[in-house]
Short mmCIF file of C-alpha atoms and ligand atoms in Angstrom, two decimals:
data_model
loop_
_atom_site.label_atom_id
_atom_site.label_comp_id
_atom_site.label_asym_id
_atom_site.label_seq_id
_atom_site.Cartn_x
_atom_site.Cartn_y
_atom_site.Cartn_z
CA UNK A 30 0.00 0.00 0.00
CA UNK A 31 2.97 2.24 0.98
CA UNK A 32 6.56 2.03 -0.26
CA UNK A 33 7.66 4.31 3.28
CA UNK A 34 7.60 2.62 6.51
CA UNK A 35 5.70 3.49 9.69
CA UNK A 36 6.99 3.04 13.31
CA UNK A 37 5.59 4.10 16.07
CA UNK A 38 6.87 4.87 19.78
CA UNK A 39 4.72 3.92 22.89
CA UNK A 40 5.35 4.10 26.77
CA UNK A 41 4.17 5.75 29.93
CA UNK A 42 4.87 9.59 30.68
CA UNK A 43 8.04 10.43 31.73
CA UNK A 44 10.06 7.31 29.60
CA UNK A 45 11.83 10.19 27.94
CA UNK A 46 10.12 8.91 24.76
CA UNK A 47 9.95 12.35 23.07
CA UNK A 48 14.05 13.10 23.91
CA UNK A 49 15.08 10.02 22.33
CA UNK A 50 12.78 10.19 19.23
CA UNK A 51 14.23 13.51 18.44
CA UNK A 52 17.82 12.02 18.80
CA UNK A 53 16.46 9.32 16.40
CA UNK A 54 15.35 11.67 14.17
CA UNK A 55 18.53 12.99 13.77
CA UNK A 56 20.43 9.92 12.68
CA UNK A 57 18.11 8.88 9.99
CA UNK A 58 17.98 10.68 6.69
CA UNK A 59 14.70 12.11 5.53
CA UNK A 60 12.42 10.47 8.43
CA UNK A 61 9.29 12.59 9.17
CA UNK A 62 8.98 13.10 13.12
CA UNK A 63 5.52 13.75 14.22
CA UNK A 64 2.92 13.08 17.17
CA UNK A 65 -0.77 12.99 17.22
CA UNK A 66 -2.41 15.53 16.72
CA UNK A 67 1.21 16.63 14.91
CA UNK A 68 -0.06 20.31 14.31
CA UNK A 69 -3.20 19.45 12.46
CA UNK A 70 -5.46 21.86 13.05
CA UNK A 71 -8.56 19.76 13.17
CA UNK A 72 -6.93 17.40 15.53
CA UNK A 73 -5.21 19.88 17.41
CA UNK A 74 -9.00 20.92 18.44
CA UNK A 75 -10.08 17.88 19.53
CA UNK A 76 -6.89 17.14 21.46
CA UNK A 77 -7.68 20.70 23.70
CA UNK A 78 -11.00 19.48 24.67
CA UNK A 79 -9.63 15.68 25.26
CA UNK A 80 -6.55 17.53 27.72
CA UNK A 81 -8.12 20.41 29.41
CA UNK A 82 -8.14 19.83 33.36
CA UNK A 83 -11.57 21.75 33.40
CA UNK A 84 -13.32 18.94 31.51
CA UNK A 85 -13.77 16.89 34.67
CA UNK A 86 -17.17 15.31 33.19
CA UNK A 87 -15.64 13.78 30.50
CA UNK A 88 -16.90 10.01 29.84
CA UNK A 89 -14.05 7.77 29.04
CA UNK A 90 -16.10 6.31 25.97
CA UNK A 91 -16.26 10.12 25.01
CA UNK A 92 -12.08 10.28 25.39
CA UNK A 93 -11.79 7.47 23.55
CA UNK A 94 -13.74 8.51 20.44
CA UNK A 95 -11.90 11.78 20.73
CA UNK A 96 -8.38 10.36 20.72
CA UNK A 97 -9.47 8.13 17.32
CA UNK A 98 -11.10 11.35 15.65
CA UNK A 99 -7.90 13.13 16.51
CA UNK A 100 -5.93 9.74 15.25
CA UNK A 101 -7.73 9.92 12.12
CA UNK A 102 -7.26 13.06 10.99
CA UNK A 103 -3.37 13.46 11.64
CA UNK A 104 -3.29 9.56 9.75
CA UNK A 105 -4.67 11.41 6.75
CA UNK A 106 -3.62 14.94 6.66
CA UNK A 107 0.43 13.88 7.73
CA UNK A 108 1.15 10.08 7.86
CA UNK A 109 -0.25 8.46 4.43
CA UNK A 110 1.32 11.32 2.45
CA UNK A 111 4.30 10.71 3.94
CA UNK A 112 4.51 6.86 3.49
CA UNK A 113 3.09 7.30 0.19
CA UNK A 114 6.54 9.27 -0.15
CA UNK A 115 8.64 6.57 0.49
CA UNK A 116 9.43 8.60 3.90
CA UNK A 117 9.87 6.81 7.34
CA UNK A 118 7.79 8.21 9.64
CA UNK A 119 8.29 8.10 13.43
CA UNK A 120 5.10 9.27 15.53
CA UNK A 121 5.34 9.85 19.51
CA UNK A 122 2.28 7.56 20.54
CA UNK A 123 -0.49 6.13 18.06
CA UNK A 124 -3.78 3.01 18.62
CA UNK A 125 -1.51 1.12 21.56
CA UNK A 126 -1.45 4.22 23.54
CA UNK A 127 -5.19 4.27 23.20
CA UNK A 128 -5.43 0.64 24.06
CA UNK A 129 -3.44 0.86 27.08
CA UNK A 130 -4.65 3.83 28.47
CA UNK A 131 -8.62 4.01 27.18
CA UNK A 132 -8.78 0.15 27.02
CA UNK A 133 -6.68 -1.05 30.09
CA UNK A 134 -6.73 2.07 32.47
CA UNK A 135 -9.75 3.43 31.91
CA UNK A 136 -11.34 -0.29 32.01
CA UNK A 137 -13.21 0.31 28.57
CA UNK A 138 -11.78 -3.35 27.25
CA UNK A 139 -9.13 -3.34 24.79
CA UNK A 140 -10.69 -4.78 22.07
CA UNK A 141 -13.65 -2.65 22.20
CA UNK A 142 -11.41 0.43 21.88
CA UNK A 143 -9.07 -1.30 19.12
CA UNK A 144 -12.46 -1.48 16.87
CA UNK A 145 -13.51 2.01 17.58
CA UNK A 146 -9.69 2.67 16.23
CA UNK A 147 -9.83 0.46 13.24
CA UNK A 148 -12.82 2.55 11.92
CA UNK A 149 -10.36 5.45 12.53
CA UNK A 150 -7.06 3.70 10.92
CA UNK A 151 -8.18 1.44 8.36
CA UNK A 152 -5.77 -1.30 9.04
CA UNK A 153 -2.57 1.59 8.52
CA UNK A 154 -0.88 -0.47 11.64
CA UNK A 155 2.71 0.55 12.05
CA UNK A 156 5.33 -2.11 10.95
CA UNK A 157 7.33 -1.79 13.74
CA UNK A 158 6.41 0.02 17.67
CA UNK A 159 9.16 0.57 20.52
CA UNK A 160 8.06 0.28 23.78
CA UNK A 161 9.65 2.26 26.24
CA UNK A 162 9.48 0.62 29.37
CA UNK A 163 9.61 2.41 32.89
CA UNK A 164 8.47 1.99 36.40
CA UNK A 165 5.51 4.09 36.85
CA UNK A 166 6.92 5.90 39.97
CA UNK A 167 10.30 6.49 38.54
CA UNK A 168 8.24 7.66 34.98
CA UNK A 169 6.01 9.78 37.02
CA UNK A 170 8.85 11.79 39.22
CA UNK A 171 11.03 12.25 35.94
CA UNK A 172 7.47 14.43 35.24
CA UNK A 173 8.09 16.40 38.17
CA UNK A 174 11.46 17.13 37.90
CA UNK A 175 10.47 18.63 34.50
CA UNK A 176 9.42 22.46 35.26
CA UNK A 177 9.00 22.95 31.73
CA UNK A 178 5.97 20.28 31.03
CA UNK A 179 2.83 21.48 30.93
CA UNK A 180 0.55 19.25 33.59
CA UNK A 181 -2.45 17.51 31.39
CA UNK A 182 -5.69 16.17 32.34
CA UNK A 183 -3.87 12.19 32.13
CA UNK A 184 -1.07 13.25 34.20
CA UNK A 185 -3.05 14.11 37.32
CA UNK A 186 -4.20 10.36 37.32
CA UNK A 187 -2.81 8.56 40.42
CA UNK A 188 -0.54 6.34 40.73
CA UNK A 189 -2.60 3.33 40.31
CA UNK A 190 -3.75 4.63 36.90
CA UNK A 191 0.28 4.34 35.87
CA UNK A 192 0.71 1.05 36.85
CA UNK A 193 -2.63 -0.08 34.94
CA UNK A 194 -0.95 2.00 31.99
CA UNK A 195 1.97 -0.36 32.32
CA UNK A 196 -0.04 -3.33 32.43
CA UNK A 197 -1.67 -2.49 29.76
CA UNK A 198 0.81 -2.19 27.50
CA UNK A 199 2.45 -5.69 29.46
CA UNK A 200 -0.89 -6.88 27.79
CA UNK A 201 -0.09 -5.34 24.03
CA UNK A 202 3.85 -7.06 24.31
CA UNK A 203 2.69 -10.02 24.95
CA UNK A 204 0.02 -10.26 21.93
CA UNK A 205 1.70 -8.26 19.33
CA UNK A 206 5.51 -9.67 19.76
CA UNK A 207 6.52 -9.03 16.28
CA UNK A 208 5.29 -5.79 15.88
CA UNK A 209 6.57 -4.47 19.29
CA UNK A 210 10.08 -4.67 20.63
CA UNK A 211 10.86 -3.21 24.66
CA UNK A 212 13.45 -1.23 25.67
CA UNK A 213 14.29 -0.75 29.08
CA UNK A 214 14.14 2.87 29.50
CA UNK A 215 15.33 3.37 33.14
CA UNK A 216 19.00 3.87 31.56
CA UNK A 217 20.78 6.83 30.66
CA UNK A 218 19.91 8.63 27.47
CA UNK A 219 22.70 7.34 25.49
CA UNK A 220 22.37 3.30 26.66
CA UNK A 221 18.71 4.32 25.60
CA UNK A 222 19.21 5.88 22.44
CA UNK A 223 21.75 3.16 21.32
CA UNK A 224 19.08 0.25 22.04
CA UNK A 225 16.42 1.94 19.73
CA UNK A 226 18.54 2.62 17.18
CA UNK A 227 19.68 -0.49 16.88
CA UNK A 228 16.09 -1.93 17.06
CA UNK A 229 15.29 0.77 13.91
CA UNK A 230 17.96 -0.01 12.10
CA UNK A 231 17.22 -3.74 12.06
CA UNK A 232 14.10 -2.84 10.63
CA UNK A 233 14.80 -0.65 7.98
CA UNK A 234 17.60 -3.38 7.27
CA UNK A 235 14.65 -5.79 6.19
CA UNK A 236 12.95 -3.50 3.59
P1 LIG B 13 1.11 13.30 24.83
O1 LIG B 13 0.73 14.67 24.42
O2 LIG B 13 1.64 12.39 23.80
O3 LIG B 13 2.09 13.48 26.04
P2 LIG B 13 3.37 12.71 26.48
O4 LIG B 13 4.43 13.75 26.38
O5 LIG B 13 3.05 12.29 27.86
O6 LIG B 13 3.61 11.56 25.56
O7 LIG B 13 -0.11 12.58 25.50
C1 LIG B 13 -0.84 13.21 26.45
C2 LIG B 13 -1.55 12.21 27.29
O8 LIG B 13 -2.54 11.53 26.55
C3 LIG B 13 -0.63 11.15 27.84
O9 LIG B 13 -0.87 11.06 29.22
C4 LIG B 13 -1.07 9.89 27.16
C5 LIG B 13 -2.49 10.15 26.82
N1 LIG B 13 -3.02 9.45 25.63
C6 LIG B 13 -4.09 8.60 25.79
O10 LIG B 13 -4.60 8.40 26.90
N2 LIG B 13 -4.60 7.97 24.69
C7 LIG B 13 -4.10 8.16 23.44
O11 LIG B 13 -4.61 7.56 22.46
C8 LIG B 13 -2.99 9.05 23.30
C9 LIG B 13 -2.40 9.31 21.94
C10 LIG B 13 -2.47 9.67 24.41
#
């Protein structure tokens, strides 16, 4: 369908999953770097109502639909063009975040959430995901230390939340092993960094 190639990186805040993305970025020639809602306007819209700390009343069924519609139009407006380019592209979170969080955490059921997603994705699954892997507490006081973060709605879960997070992407490992490779991200930055670009490398190695 695509002659690019689509990976995706996944984790719980504070794995230092957006620091080492960039640093991957870096190394590979002509990769497109993006997140959802990756400055799409449409998406960025949704993704203010689905984050803003006033919205106390949202329903998680109502989050989840959000985070798809957001999905969906950041898939169509950034990703497919790219791929359809021949360009890597390496996006900060995609469905597995979703699953985890909405699914697992939230207790909506996993595969209840992955079909609301596939009406959102069209089977575009990335060919390869990297799962950065963290204790929760150590994950969650990296946040703190980080003056510069903006505090979202997700991040004033509690702790338990986190370690449902983790479990739920335990859950995702465990059924999608080919797709998904773990690295342990409690290490410094460059241990990190040399792990996942080893893991990318084998990839693109296989095309
Ligand atoms: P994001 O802006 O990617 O922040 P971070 O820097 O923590 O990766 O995501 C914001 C929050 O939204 C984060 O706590 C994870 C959560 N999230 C979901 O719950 N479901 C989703 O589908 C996505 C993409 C993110």
């Amino acid at each position: 369908m695509s002659n690019g190639i689509f990976i995706t990186f996944e984790g719980p805040d504070g794995a230092g999953k957006s620091t080492i993305i960039d640093l991957v970025a870096n190394q590979l020639h002509d990769a497109l770097l993006t997140r959802e809602p990756g400055g799409i306007e449409i998406a960025e819209q949704i993704r203010k109502v689905i984050l803003d700390k006033e919205n106390t009343l949202m329903d998680p069924r109502t989050e989840a639909l959000l985070y798809a519609a957001a999905r969906r139009q950041h898939l169509i407006e950034k990703v497919k063009p790219a791929l359809a380019a021949g360009r890597i592209v390496l996006c900060d979170r995609f469905v597995d975040s979703s699953l985890a969080y909405q699914g697992h955490a939230r207790g909506l059921g996993m595969d209840e959430v992955f079909t609301i997603n596939q009406f959102a994705i069209e089977n575009l699954m990335p060919e390869l995901t990297i799962y950065f892997d963290i204790e929760p507490e150590v994950g969650l006081k990296r946040i703190n230390k980080n003056k510069d973060r903006e505090i979202n709605r997700l991040d004033l879960e509690d702790l338990a939340f986190h370690q449902k997070v983790r479990e739920g992407y335990e859950i995702l490992m465990n059924r999608f092993p080919d797709r998904m490779k773990r690295v342990d991200a409690s290490g410094s930055i460059e241990e990190v960094l040399k792990r996942t670009l080893q893991i990318v490398e084998e990839k693109l190695a296989e095309k």
